[in-house]
CSV table of C-alpha atoms and ligand atoms in Angstrom, one decimal:
chain,number,residue,atom,x,y,z
G,1,MET,CA,-15.5,-93.2,-53.7
G,2,ALA,CA,-17.7,-90.5,-52.2
G,3,SER,CA,-18.3,-87.3,-54.1
G,4,ILE,CA,-16.3,-84.4,-52.7
G,5,ASP,CA,-17.8,-81.4,-51.2
G,6,THR,CA,-16.2,-78.5,-53.0
G,7,SER,CA,-18.2,-75.7,-51.4
G,8,GLY,CA,-16.6,-72.9,-49.6
G,9,GLY,CA,-19.3,-73.2,-46.9
G,10,GLY,CA,-18.4,-76.9,-46.3
G,11,PHE,CA,-14.8,-75.8,-45.8
G,12,VAL,CA,-15.7,-73.0,-43.4
G,13,ARG,CA,-18.0,-75.3,-41.4
G,14,GLU,CA,-15.3,-78.0,-41.2
G,15,ALA,CA,-12.7,-75.5,-40.2
G,16,VAL,CA,-14.8,-74.3,-37.3
G,17,ARG,CA,-15.3,-77.8,-36.1
G,18,ASN,CA,-11.7,-78.9,-36.6
G,19,ARG,CA,-9.2,-76.2,-35.6
G,20,ARG,CA,-6.2,-78.3,-36.5
G,21,ILE,CA,-7.3,-78.5,-40.1
G,22,LEU,CA,-7.8,-74.7,-40.0
G,23,GLY,CA,-4.1,-74.5,-39.0
G,24,VAL,CA,-3.1,-76.7,-42.0
G,25,ALA,CA,-5.3,-74.6,-44.3
G,26,LEU,CA,-3.6,-71.4,-43.1
G,27,ILE,CA,-0.2,-72.9,-44.0
G,28,ALA,CA,-1.5,-73.8,-47.4
G,29,ALA,CA,-2.7,-70.2,-47.6
G,30,ILE,CA,0.8,-68.9,-47.1
G,31,GLY,CA,2.0,-71.0,-50.1
G,32,GLY,CA,-0.8,-69.6,-52.3
G,33,PHE,CA,-0.4,-66.1,-50.9
G,34,LEU,CA,3.3,-66.0,-51.8
G,35,PHE,CA,2.6,-67.3,-55.3
G,36,GLY,CA,0.2,-64.3,-55.7
G,37,TYR,CA,2.5,-61.8,-54.0
G,38,ASP,CA,5.7,-62.6,-55.8
G,39,THR,CA,4.0,-62.7,-59.2
G,40,GLY,CA,1.9,-59.5,-58.5
G,41,VAL,CA,4.6,-57.3,-57.0
G,42,ILE,CA,6.6,-56.8,-60.2
G,43,GLY,CA,3.9,-54.7,-61.8
G,44,GLY,CA,4.5,-51.7,-59.5
G,45,ALA,CA,8.2,-52.4,-58.8
G,46,LEU,CA,9.0,-52.3,-62.6
G,47,LEU,CA,7.9,-48.6,-62.9
G,48,PHE,CA,10.7,-47.6,-60.4
G,49,MET,CA,13.4,-50.2,-60.9
G,50,LYS,CA,13.8,-49.4,-64.6
G,51,LYS,CA,15.8,-46.3,-63.8
G,52,ASP,CA,17.9,-47.7,-60.9
G,53,LEU,CA,18.9,-50.9,-62.7
G,54,GLY,CA,19.1,-49.3,-66.2
G,55,LEU,CA,16.4,-51.6,-67.8
G,56,LYS,CA,16.3,-49.6,-71.0
G,57,THR,CA,14.7,-52.0,-73.6
G,58,SER,CA,11.2,-53.5,-73.4
G,59,GLY,CA,13.0,-56.9,-73.8
G,60,GLN,CA,14.9,-56.3,-70.6
G,61,GLN,CA,11.7,-55.4,-68.7
G,62,GLU,CA,9.9,-58.4,-70.1
G,63,MET,CA,12.7,-60.7,-69.1
G,64,THR,CA,12.7,-59.2,-65.5
G,65,VAL,CA,9.0,-60.1,-65.3
G,66,ALA,CA,9.1,-63.4,-67.1
G,67,ILE,CA,12.3,-65.0,-65.7
G,68,LEU,CA,10.4,-65.8,-62.5
G,69,LEU,CA,8.1,-67.9,-64.5
G,70,LEU,CA,10.9,-70.0,-66.0
G,71,GLY,CA,12.1,-70.6,-62.5
G,72,ALA,CA,8.5,-71.7,-61.6
G,73,VAL,CA,8.5,-74.3,-64.4
G,74,ALA,CA,11.7,-75.7,-63.0
G,75,GLY,CA,10.4,-75.4,-59.5
G,76,ALA,CA,7.2,-77.4,-60.4
G,77,ALA,CA,9.3,-80.1,-62.1
G,78,ILE,CA,11.9,-80.4,-59.2
G,79,SER,CA,9.3,-80.2,-56.4
G,80,GLY,CA,7.3,-83.2,-57.8
G,81,TRP,CA,10.4,-85.3,-57.3
G,82,LEU,CA,11.5,-83.6,-54.1
G,83,ALA,CA,8.1,-84.0,-52.5
G,84,ASP,CA,8.3,-87.8,-53.0
G,85,LYS,CA,11.9,-88.0,-52.0
G,86,ILE,CA,12.2,-85.9,-48.8
G,87,SER,CA,8.4,-85.3,-48.1
G,88,ARG,CA,5.9,-82.6,-48.9
G,89,ARG,CA,6.5,-81.0,-45.5
G,90,ARG,CA,10.3,-80.6,-45.9
G,91,THR,CA,9.9,-79.5,-49.5
G,92,LYS,CA,7.6,-76.7,-48.2
G,93,MET,CA,10.1,-75.8,-45.5
G,94,ILE,CA,12.8,-75.5,-48.2
G,95,SER,CA,10.5,-73.4,-50.4
G,96,GLY,CA,9.8,-71.0,-47.5
G,97,THR,CA,13.6,-70.6,-47.1
G,98,VAL,CA,14.1,-70.1,-50.8
G,99,TYR,CA,11.4,-67.4,-50.7
G,100,VAL,CA,13.3,-65.6,-47.9
G,101,ILE,CA,16.6,-65.7,-49.7
G,102,GLY,CA,15.0,-64.7,-53.0
G,103,ALA,CA,13.2,-61.7,-51.3
G,104,PHE,CA,16.5,-60.4,-50.0
G,105,ALA,CA,18.4,-61.1,-53.2
G,106,CYS,CA,15.8,-59.1,-55.2
G,107,ALA,CA,15.8,-56.3,-52.7
G,108,PHE,CA,19.6,-55.9,-52.8
G,109,SER,CA,20.1,-56.4,-56.6
G,110,GLN,CA,22.4,-53.9,-58.2
G,111,SER,CA,22.3,-54.8,-61.9
G,112,TYR,CA,20.1,-56.3,-64.5
G,113,TRP,CA,21.9,-59.7,-64.3
G,114,GLN,CA,21.5,-59.8,-60.5
G,115,ILE,CA,17.8,-59.1,-60.6
G,116,LEU,CA,17.4,-61.8,-63.3
G,117,ALA,CA,19.2,-64.4,-61.1
G,118,SER,CA,17.2,-63.4,-58.0
G,119,ARG,CA,13.9,-63.5,-59.8
G,120,PHE,CA,14.7,-67.0,-61.2
G,121,TRP,CA,15.6,-68.2,-57.8
G,122,LEU,CA,12.3,-66.8,-56.4
G,123,GLY,CA,10.5,-68.6,-59.2
G,124,LEU,CA,11.8,-71.9,-58.0
G,125,ALA,CA,9.9,-71.3,-54.7
G,126,VAL,CA,6.8,-70.0,-56.6
G,127,GLY,CA,6.6,-73.1,-58.8
G,128,THR,CA,7.0,-75.3,-55.8
G,129,ALA,CA,4.3,-73.5,-53.8
G,130,SER,CA,1.8,-73.6,-56.7
G,131,PHE,CA,2.2,-77.4,-56.8
G,132,VAL,CA,3.1,-78.8,-53.5
G,133,ALA,CA,0.8,-76.7,-51.4
G,134,PRO,CA,-2.4,-78.1,-52.9
G,135,MET,CA,-0.9,-81.5,-53.1
G,136,TYR,CA,0.1,-81.6,-49.4
G,137,ILE,CA,-3.2,-80.2,-48.3
G,138,ALA,CA,-5.2,-82.5,-50.5
G,139,GLU,CA,-3.4,-85.5,-48.9
G,140,LEU,CA,-3.9,-84.3,-45.4
G,141,VAL,CA,-7.5,-83.0,-45.3
G,142,PRO,CA,-10.6,-85.2,-45.3
G,143,PRO,CA,-11.8,-85.7,-48.9
G,144,ARG,CA,-15.2,-84.0,-48.2
G,145,ILE,CA,-13.5,-80.6,-48.0
G,146,ARG,CA,-10.7,-81.1,-50.5
G,147,GLY,CA,-12.4,-79.1,-53.2
G,148,GLY,CA,-13.1,-76.2,-50.9
G,149,VAL,CA,-9.5,-76.1,-49.8
G,150,VAL,CA,-8.3,-76.1,-53.4
G,151,SER,CA,-10.5,-73.1,-54.2
G,152,PHE,CA,-9.5,-71.4,-50.9
G,153,ASN,CA,-5.9,-71.7,-52.3
G,154,GLN,CA,-7.0,-69.6,-55.4
G,155,LEU,CA,-8.5,-67.1,-53.0
G,156,MET,CA,-5.1,-66.7,-51.2
G,157,ILE,CA,-3.4,-66.4,-54.6
G,158,THR,CA,-5.6,-63.4,-55.4
G,159,THR,CA,-5.2,-62.0,-51.9
G,160,GLY,CA,-1.4,-62.2,-52.4
G,161,ILE,CA,-1.7,-60.3,-55.7
G,162,LEU,CA,-3.9,-57.7,-54.0
G,163,VAL,CA,-1.5,-57.2,-51.1
G,164,ALA,CA,1.3,-56.9,-53.7
G,165,TYR,CA,-0.6,-54.0,-55.4
G,166,ILE,CA,-1.3,-52.4,-52.0
G,167,VAL,CA,2.4,-52.7,-51.0
G,168,ASP,CA,3.4,-51.2,-54.5
G,169,TRP,CA,1.0,-48.3,-54.0
G,170,GLY,CA,2.0,-47.8,-50.3
G,171,PHE,CA,5.7,-47.6,-51.1
G,172,ALA,CA,5.2,-45.6,-54.3
G,173,GLY,CA,6.3,-42.3,-52.6
G,174,PHE,CA,9.4,-43.7,-50.9
G,175,SER,CA,12.9,-43.7,-52.2
G,176,ASN,CA,14.3,-47.1,-53.0
G,177,ASN,CA,10.7,-48.2,-52.8
G,178,TRP,CA,11.0,-51.2,-55.2
G,179,ARG,CA,13.6,-52.8,-52.9
G,180,TRP,CA,11.1,-52.7,-50.1
G,181,MET,CA,8.4,-54.1,-52.4
G,182,PHE,CA,10.5,-57.2,-52.9
G,183,GLY,CA,12.0,-57.3,-49.4
G,184,VAL,CA,8.8,-57.5,-47.3
G,185,ALA,CA,8.0,-60.9,-48.9
G,186,ALA,CA,10.7,-62.3,-46.6
G,187,VAL,CA,8.3,-62.2,-43.7
G,188,PRO,CA,5.6,-64.6,-45.0
G,189,GLY,CA,8.4,-66.7,-46.5
G,190,ALA,CA,9.9,-67.1,-43.0
G,191,VAL,CA,6.4,-67.8,-41.5
G,192,LEU,CA,6.0,-70.6,-44.1
G,193,ALA,CA,9.4,-72.2,-43.5
G,194,ILE,CA,9.0,-72.1,-39.7
G,195,GLY,CA,5.2,-72.9,-39.7
G,196,MET,CA,5.8,-76.0,-41.8
G,197,TYR,CA,8.2,-77.3,-39.1
G,198,PHE,CA,5.2,-77.6,-36.8
G,199,MET,CA,3.0,-79.3,-39.4
G,200,PRO,CA,2.7,-83.1,-39.8
G,201,PHE,CA,4.0,-85.2,-42.6
G,202,SER,CA,1.3,-86.1,-45.2
G,203,PRO,CA,-0.2,-89.5,-44.2
G,204,ARG,CA,0.1,-90.7,-47.8
G,205,TRP,CA,3.8,-90.0,-47.9
G,206,LEU,CA,4.3,-91.7,-44.6
G,207,VAL,CA,2.5,-94.8,-45.9
G,208,ASP,CA,4.7,-94.7,-49.0
G,209,GLN,CA,7.7,-94.8,-46.7
G,210,GLY,CA,6.3,-97.8,-44.9
G,211,ARG,CA,5.6,-95.7,-41.8
G,212,GLU,CA,2.0,-96.9,-41.3
G,213,ASP,CA,1.9,-96.3,-37.5
G,214,ASP,CA,3.0,-92.7,-38.0
G,215,ALA,CA,0.4,-92.2,-40.7
G,216,ARG,CA,-2.3,-93.5,-38.3
G,217,GLU,CA,-1.2,-91.1,-35.6
G,218,VAL,CA,-1.5,-88.1,-38.0
G,219,LEU,CA,-4.9,-89.2,-39.2
G,220,GLU,CA,-6.1,-89.7,-35.6
G,221,LYS,CA,-5.0,-86.2,-34.8
G,222,TYR,CA,-6.5,-84.5,-37.9
G,223,ARG,CA,-9.8,-86.3,-38.1
G,224,LEU,CA,-13.1,-85.8,-36.2
G,225,GLN,CA,-14.4,-88.4,-33.8
G,226,GLU,CA,-17.0,-89.7,-36.3
G,227,ASP,CA,-14.3,-90.3,-39.0
G,228,ASP,CA,-13.2,-93.9,-39.6
G,229,VAL,CA,-9.4,-93.6,-39.5
G,230,GLU,CA,-8.8,-97.3,-40.2
G,231,GLU,CA,-10.9,-97.2,-43.3
G,232,GLU,CA,-9.1,-94.2,-44.6
G,233,LEU,CA,-5.7,-95.7,-43.9
G,234,ALA,CA,-6.7,-98.8,-45.8
G,235,GLU,CA,-7.7,-96.7,-48.8
G,236,ILE,CA,-4.4,-94.8,-48.7
G,237,LYS,CA,-2.5,-98.1,-48.6
G,238,ASP,CA,-4.5,-99.3,-51.6
G,239,VAL,CA,-3.6,-96.2,-53.6
G,240,ALA,CA,0.0,-96.2,-52.4
G,241,GLU,CA,0.6,-99.7,-53.7
G,242,LYS,CA,-0.4,-98.7,-57.2
G,243,GLU,CA,2.0,-96.5,-59.1
G,244,PHE,CA,1.2,-95.2,-62.6
G,245,SER,CA,4.3,-95.3,-64.8
G,246,LEU,CA,5.1,-92.5,-67.3
G,247,ARG,CA,4.0,-94.8,-70.1
G,248,GLU,CA,0.6,-95.3,-68.5
G,249,LEU,CA,0.4,-91.5,-67.8
G,250,LEU,CA,0.8,-90.9,-71.6
G,251,GLY,CA,-1.3,-93.9,-72.6
G,252,LYS,CA,-4.6,-93.9,-74.4
G,253,GLY,CA,-6.7,-94.5,-71.3
G,254,VAL,CA,-5.9,-91.2,-69.7
G,255,ARG,CA,-5.2,-89.2,-72.8
G,256,ARG,CA,-8.6,-87.4,-72.8
G,257,MET,CA,-8.2,-86.3,-69.2
G,258,LEU,CA,-4.7,-85.0,-70.0
G,259,VAL,CA,-6.1,-83.1,-73.1
G,260,VAL,CA,-8.7,-81.4,-70.9
G,261,GLY,CA,-6.2,-80.7,-68.1
G,262,VAL,CA,-3.5,-79.4,-70.4
G,263,ALA,CA,-6.0,-77.4,-72.5
G,264,LEU,CA,-7.3,-75.7,-69.4
G,265,ALA,CA,-3.7,-75.0,-68.3
G,266,ILE,CA,-3.0,-73.4,-71.7
G,267,PHE,CA,-6.3,-71.5,-72.0
G,268,GLN,CA,-5.9,-70.1,-68.5
G,269,GLN,CA,-2.8,-68.3,-69.7
G,270,ILE,CA,-3.3,-67.5,-73.4
G,271,VAL,CA,-6.4,-65.3,-72.7
G,272,GLY,CA,-3.7,-62.9,-71.4
G,273,ILE,CA,-4.5,-62.9,-67.6
G,274,ASN,CA,-1.0,-62.2,-66.5
G,275,THR,CA,-0.5,-59.3,-68.9
G,276,VAL,CA,-3.2,-57.7,-66.7
G,277,ILE,CA,-1.8,-59.0,-63.4
G,278,TYR,CA,1.8,-58.1,-64.1
G,279,TYR,CA,1.4,-55.1,-66.3
G,280,ALA,CA,-1.8,-53.5,-65.0
G,281,PRO,CA,0.0,-50.2,-64.1
G,282,THR,CA,1.8,-50.2,-67.4
G,283,ILE,CA,-1.5,-50.8,-69.3
G,284,LEU,CA,-3.1,-48.0,-67.3
G,285,LYS,CA,-0.2,-45.7,-68.1
G,286,PHE,CA,-0.7,-46.6,-71.8
G,287,ALA,CA,-4.2,-45.4,-71.3
G,288,GLY,CA,-3.0,-42.0,-70.0
G,289,GLN,CA,-2.5,-42.4,-66.2
G,290,GLN,CA,0.4,-41.2,-64.2
G,291,ASN,CA,2.5,-43.6,-62.0
G,292,THR,CA,0.6,-43.1,-58.8
G,293,GLY,CA,-2.9,-43.1,-60.4
G,294,ALA,CA,-2.0,-46.3,-62.3
G,295,LEU,CA,-0.9,-47.9,-59.0
G,296,THR,CA,-4.1,-46.8,-57.2
G,297,GLN,CA,-6.3,-48.2,-60.0
G,298,SER,CA,-4.3,-51.5,-59.9
G,299,VAL,CA,-5.6,-51.8,-56.3
G,300,PHE,CA,-9.2,-51.7,-57.7
G,301,ILE,CA,-8.2,-54.5,-60.1
G,302,GLY,CA,-6.8,-56.6,-57.2
G,303,CYS,CA,-10.0,-56.1,-55.1
G,304,THR,CA,-12.2,-57.1,-58.0
G,305,ASN,CA,-10.1,-60.2,-58.4
G,306,VAL,CA,-10.5,-61.2,-54.8
G,307,PHE,CA,-14.2,-60.3,-54.6
G,308,PHE,CA,-15.2,-62.4,-57.7
G,309,THR,CA,-13.1,-65.3,-56.6
G,310,ILE,CA,-15.2,-65.4,-53.4
G,311,VAL,CA,-18.3,-65.3,-55.5
G,312,ALA,CA,-17.0,-68.3,-57.5
G,313,ILE,CA,-16.1,-70.3,-54.4
G,314,LEU,CA,-19.6,-69.8,-53.0
G,315,LEU,CA,-21.5,-70.6,-56.2
G,316,LEU,CA,-19.3,-73.1,-58.1
G,317,ASP,CA,-21.1,-76.0,-56.5
G,318,LYS,CA,-24.6,-74.6,-57.2
G,319,LEU,CA,-24.2,-73.4,-60.8
G,320,GLY,CA,-21.4,-75.8,-61.9
G,321,ARG,CA,-17.9,-75.5,-63.3
G,322,ARG,CA,-19.0,-75.4,-66.9
G,323,PHE,CA,-21.3,-72.5,-66.3
G,324,PHE,CA,-18.6,-70.4,-64.8
G,325,LEU,CA,-16.0,-71.4,-67.3
G,326,ILE,CA,-18.3,-70.4,-70.2
G,327,ALA,CA,-19.9,-67.3,-68.6
G,328,GLY,CA,-16.6,-66.0,-67.2
G,329,THR,CA,-14.5,-66.5,-70.4
G,330,SER,CA,-17.3,-65.0,-72.5
G,331,THR,CA,-17.3,-61.9,-70.2
G,332,LEU,CA,-13.5,-61.5,-70.5
G,333,THR,CA,-13.7,-61.8,-74.3
G,334,VAL,CA,-16.1,-58.9,-74.4
G,335,ALA,CA,-13.7,-56.9,-72.2
G,336,LEU,CA,-10.7,-57.7,-74.4
G,337,VAL,CA,-12.6,-56.5,-77.5
G,338,GLY,CA,-13.5,-53.3,-75.6
G,339,LEU,CA,-9.8,-52.7,-74.6
G,340,GLY,CA,-8.9,-53.1,-78.2
G,341,ILE,CA,-11.5,-50.6,-79.3
G,342,PHE,CA,-10.2,-48.2,-76.6
G,343,PHE,CA,-6.7,-48.3,-77.9
G,344,ALA,CA,-7.7,-48.3,-81.6
G,345,SER,CA,-9.6,-45.0,-81.5
G,346,PRO,CA,-8.1,-41.8,-80.0
G,347,GLY,CA,-11.7,-40.3,-80.1
G,348,VAL,CA,-12.9,-43.0,-77.6
G,349,GLN,CA,-9.8,-42.3,-75.4
G,350,HIS,CA,-10.8,-38.6,-75.2
G,351,THR,CA,-14.5,-39.0,-74.6
G,352,VAL,CA,-14.6,-42.1,-72.4
G,353,GLY,CA,-11.2,-42.1,-70.7
G,354,TRP,CA,-12.5,-44.5,-68.0
G,355,LEU,CA,-13.2,-47.2,-70.5
G,356,ALA,CA,-9.8,-48.9,-70.2
G,357,LEU,CA,-10.2,-49.3,-66.4
G,358,ALA,CA,-13.9,-50.5,-66.8
G,359,CYS,CA,-12.7,-53.1,-69.4
G,360,LEU,CA,-9.8,-54.2,-67.1
G,361,LEU,CA,-12.2,-54.6,-64.2
G,362,THR,CA,-14.7,-56.6,-66.3
G,363,TYR,CA,-11.9,-58.7,-67.7
G,364,ILE,CA,-10.6,-59.6,-64.2
G,365,ALA,CA,-14.1,-60.4,-62.9
G,366,GLY,CA,-14.7,-62.8,-65.8
G,367,PHE,CA,-11.4,-64.5,-65.1
G,368,ALA,CA,-11.9,-64.7,-61.3
G,369,ILE,CA,-15.3,-66.4,-61.6
G,370,GLY,CA,-14.1,-68.8,-64.4
G,371,LEU,CA,-10.7,-69.9,-65.5
G,372,GLY,CA,-8.9,-68.7,-62.3
G,373,PRO,CA,-10.4,-71.1,-59.8
G,374,VAL,CA,-11.8,-73.7,-62.1
G,375,PHE,CA,-8.5,-74.6,-63.7
G,376,TRP,CA,-6.9,-75.5,-60.4
G,377,LEU,CA,-10.1,-77.2,-59.1
G,378,MET,CA,-10.7,-79.3,-62.2
G,379,ILE,CA,-7.1,-80.6,-62.5
G,380,SER,CA,-7.6,-81.9,-58.9
G,381,GLU,CA,-10.8,-83.6,-59.9
G,382,ILE,CA,-10.4,-85.1,-63.4
G,383,PHE,CA,-7.4,-87.4,-62.8
G,384,PRO,CA,-7.6,-90.8,-61.1
G,385,ILE,CA,-6.1,-90.5,-57.6
G,386,GLN,CA,-3.3,-92.8,-58.4
G,387,MET,CA,-1.8,-90.5,-61.1
G,388,ARG,CA,-3.1,-87.2,-59.8
G,389,GLY,CA,0.4,-86.0,-58.6
G,390,PRO,CA,2.4,-86.5,-61.9
G,391,ALA,CA,-0.6,-85.4,-64.0
G,392,MET,CA,-1.1,-82.2,-62.0
G,393,ALA,CA,2.7,-81.6,-62.3
G,394,VAL,CA,2.4,-81.8,-66.1
G,395,CYS,CA,-0.5,-79.4,-66.2
G,396,THR,CA,1.2,-77.0,-63.8
G,397,MET,CA,4.4,-77.0,-66.0
G,398,PHE,CA,2.3,-76.2,-69.1
G,399,ASN,CA,0.6,-73.4,-67.1
G,400,TRP,CA,3.8,-71.7,-66.0
G,401,GLY,CA,5.4,-72.3,-69.4
G,402,LEU,CA,2.6,-70.5,-71.2
G,403,ASN,CA,2.5,-67.9,-68.5
G,404,PHE,CA,6.2,-67.2,-69.4
G,405,ALA,CA,5.5,-67.1,-73.2
G,406,ILE,CA,2.6,-64.7,-72.9
G,407,SER,CA,4.2,-62.3,-70.3
G,408,TYR,CA,7.5,-62.4,-72.1
G,409,THR,CA,6.0,-61.3,-75.5
G,410,PHE,CA,3.4,-58.8,-74.3
G,411,LEU,CA,5.3,-55.5,-74.5
G,412,THR,CA,7.0,-56.6,-77.8
G,413,LEU,CA,3.7,-57.7,-79.2
G,414,THR,CA,2.1,-54.3,-78.4
G,415,GLY,CA,4.9,-52.7,-80.4
G,416,VAL,CA,4.7,-55.1,-83.4
G,417,ILE,CA,0.9,-55.7,-83.8
G,418,THR,CA,-0.2,-52.6,-81.8
G,419,LYS,CA,-1.9,-52.5,-78.4
G,420,GLN,CA,-5.4,-53.1,-79.9
G,421,GLY,CA,-4.0,-56.0,-82.1
G,422,THR,CA,-2.6,-57.6,-78.9
G,423,PHE,CA,-5.9,-57.5,-77.0
G,424,TRP,CA,-7.8,-58.7,-80.0
G,425,LEU,CA,-5.4,-61.6,-80.4
G,426,TYR,CA,-6.1,-62.6,-76.8
G,427,ALA,CA,-9.8,-62.2,-77.5
G,428,ALA,CA,-9.5,-64.7,-80.4
G,429,PHE,CA,-7.8,-67.2,-78.1
G,430,ALA,CA,-10.6,-66.7,-75.6
G,431,VAL,CA,-13.2,-67.5,-78.3
G,432,CYS,CA,-11.4,-70.8,-78.9
G,433,ALA,CA,-11.4,-71.4,-75.2
G,434,VAL,CA,-15.2,-70.9,-75.0
G,435,ILE,CA,-15.7,-73.3,-77.9
G,436,PHE,CA,-13.5,-75.9,-76.2
G,437,PHE,CA,-15.4,-75.6,-72.9
G,438,VAL,CA,-18.8,-75.9,-74.6
G,439,THR,CA,-17.8,-79.0,-76.6
G,440,LEU,CA,-15.2,-80.9,-74.6
G,441,VAL,CA,-15.2,-80.0,-70.9
G,442,PRO,CA,-17.4,-82.2,-68.7
G,443,GLU,CA,-19.4,-81.0,-65.7
G,444,THR,CA,-17.7,-82.3,-62.6
G,445,LYS,CA,-20.2,-80.8,-60.1
G,446,ASP,CA,-22.0,-83.3,-57.9
G,447,ARG,CA,-20.1,-86.3,-59.4
G,448,SER,CA,-17.9,-88.7,-57.8
G,449,LEU,CA,-14.3,-88.9,-59.1
G,450,GLU,CA,-15.1,-92.3,-60.6
G,451,GLN,CA,-18.0,-90.9,-62.5
G,452,ILE,CA,-15.9,-88.1,-63.8
G,453,GLN,CA,-13.2,-90.5,-64.9
G,454,SER,CA,-15.6,-92.7,-66.8
G,455,ASP,CA,-17.1,-89.7,-68.5
G,456,LEU,CA,-13.7,-88.8,-69.7
G,457,GLY,CA,-12.7,-92.1,-71.1
G,458,ALA,CA,-13.9,-95.7,-70.7
G,459,ASP,CA,-10.3,-96.9,-71.2
G,460,ALA,CA,-9.2,-95.0,-68.2
G,461,ASP,CA,-11.8,-96.8,-66.1
G,462,ALA,CA,-10.8,-100.1,-67.5
G,463,ALA,CA,-7.2,-99.4,-66.6
G,464,LEU,CA,-8.3,-98.6,-63.1
G,465,THR,CA,-10.4,-101.7,-62.8
G,466,ARG,CA,-7.5,-103.8,-64.0
G,467,GLU,CA,-5.3,-102.2,-61.3
G,468,ARG,CA,-8.0,-103.0,-58.7
G,469,GLU,CA,-8.6,-106.7,-59.5
G,470,PRO,CA,-5.6,-108.2,-57.8
G,471,GLU,CA,-6.4,-105.9,-54.8
G,472,THR,CA,-9.9,-107.4,-54.5
G,473,ALA,CA,-8.4,-110.9,-54.8
G,474,ARG,CA,-6.1,-110.2,-51.9
G,475,VAL,CA,-9.0,-109.1,-49.7
K,1,BGC,C1,-3.3,-68.2,-62.3
K,1,BGC,C2,-2.2,-67.2,-62.3
K,1,BGC,C3,-2.9,-65.8,-62.2
K,1,BGC,C4,-3.9,-65.7,-61.0
K,1,BGC,C5,-4.7,-64.4,-61.1
K,1,BGC,C6,-4.2,-68.1,-61.1
K,1,BGC,O1,-5.2,-69.1,-61.1
K,1,BGC,O2,-2.7,-69.5,-62.3
K,1,BGC,O3,-1.4,-67.3,-63.4
K,1,BGC,O4,-1.9,-64.8,-62.0
K,1,BGC,O5,-4.8,-66.8,-61.1
K,1,BGC,O6,-5.7,-64.4,-60.1
């Protein structure tokens, strides 16, 4: 299997040469964009909806933020099954429709219970988008740009978060503003649902359904002249004929890959990224800002996130995944310690009032060059192609589950172990993450998927070889 070009440059070059693929990438971008928007918008909306919906306790506010994440766990689980059953394309059309309904339901909510139900519903679409968008695209685009597209998806997640912050800031002065903050998401949701109607089915799904001729047609349309469609089709057929059972998925051979994938999923969340993404305005208010100032500064955080994600996309293939994981996570650890110091000493708050914002910006830069893109990229690289779908679903569910646990407990935790204690706890998790990356995460840069698999476990390779033997005998 050829090694995959994961460079942003490769993706841009290919997109210029192959406009149809550009169209597909843009649709994927809408899925990632909505993932970012719908998770990011709550930070600003919460400041205003508290009064209208009577969210008095921090528990109610936390649940309003976190219920979407429970919906996302369910969405990721259901969409894995749905994408196989009714196709990736139709699943994405449904998720676009769910987004539209969810946006209106949130915008028109009149009570705590209504906003909870609406945000859970929205979460179903977010969980689906986080999982089915990369899966659909990975199955449709040529392998040489698959990595670039995966990272491009993270760029769109961060863009969605930034747009959410800008929308929050833009609507801050309007009455009923939080309703608009949620409502405008109906537009990209509709574009996703309608756009997917014009997109092709995934060639792999078509082969699975026994529709080989249709798959050939899609490949011929979405490949360049020099690409060998018949060879690719034969490879897809090879893969489609081999299914990994749940027993094999949990078996010894792939255990180490799962440990790395699931650990990355957990660490991505327990360093506290989404306390910053969802509660940035609240944290800045803790640090003494007013509503509008806090929202303006959140926009800086969003811009930093986008900027450093671009840096990562451009340099990941030069400097390697490990370098960014270790350097990025070490950087965010320092920032977390700094935030703790800020909240621990009133003297520091008076003399260096800007320290909280500086620490938040440093934190987000460290995340954006490391755990942000590298988690999603690595889980698409470390699993054998035959089990990539279910294995990615497992990692995705862990990611959303931990996202829920951390966001749900943040405000309560700041009350129980203090603000500084909370940030220092995340710093301790980040130190564990760095130790794990240094000792157990392999470098996947410049390696073929088979090399990566054999690095992660000889048993996994043996399992794959066993699967392949009858295949070779048939040929
Ligand atoms: C994470 C999200 C996070 C976002 C921030 C993504 O990779 O999965 O939980 O909100 O990055 O940029």
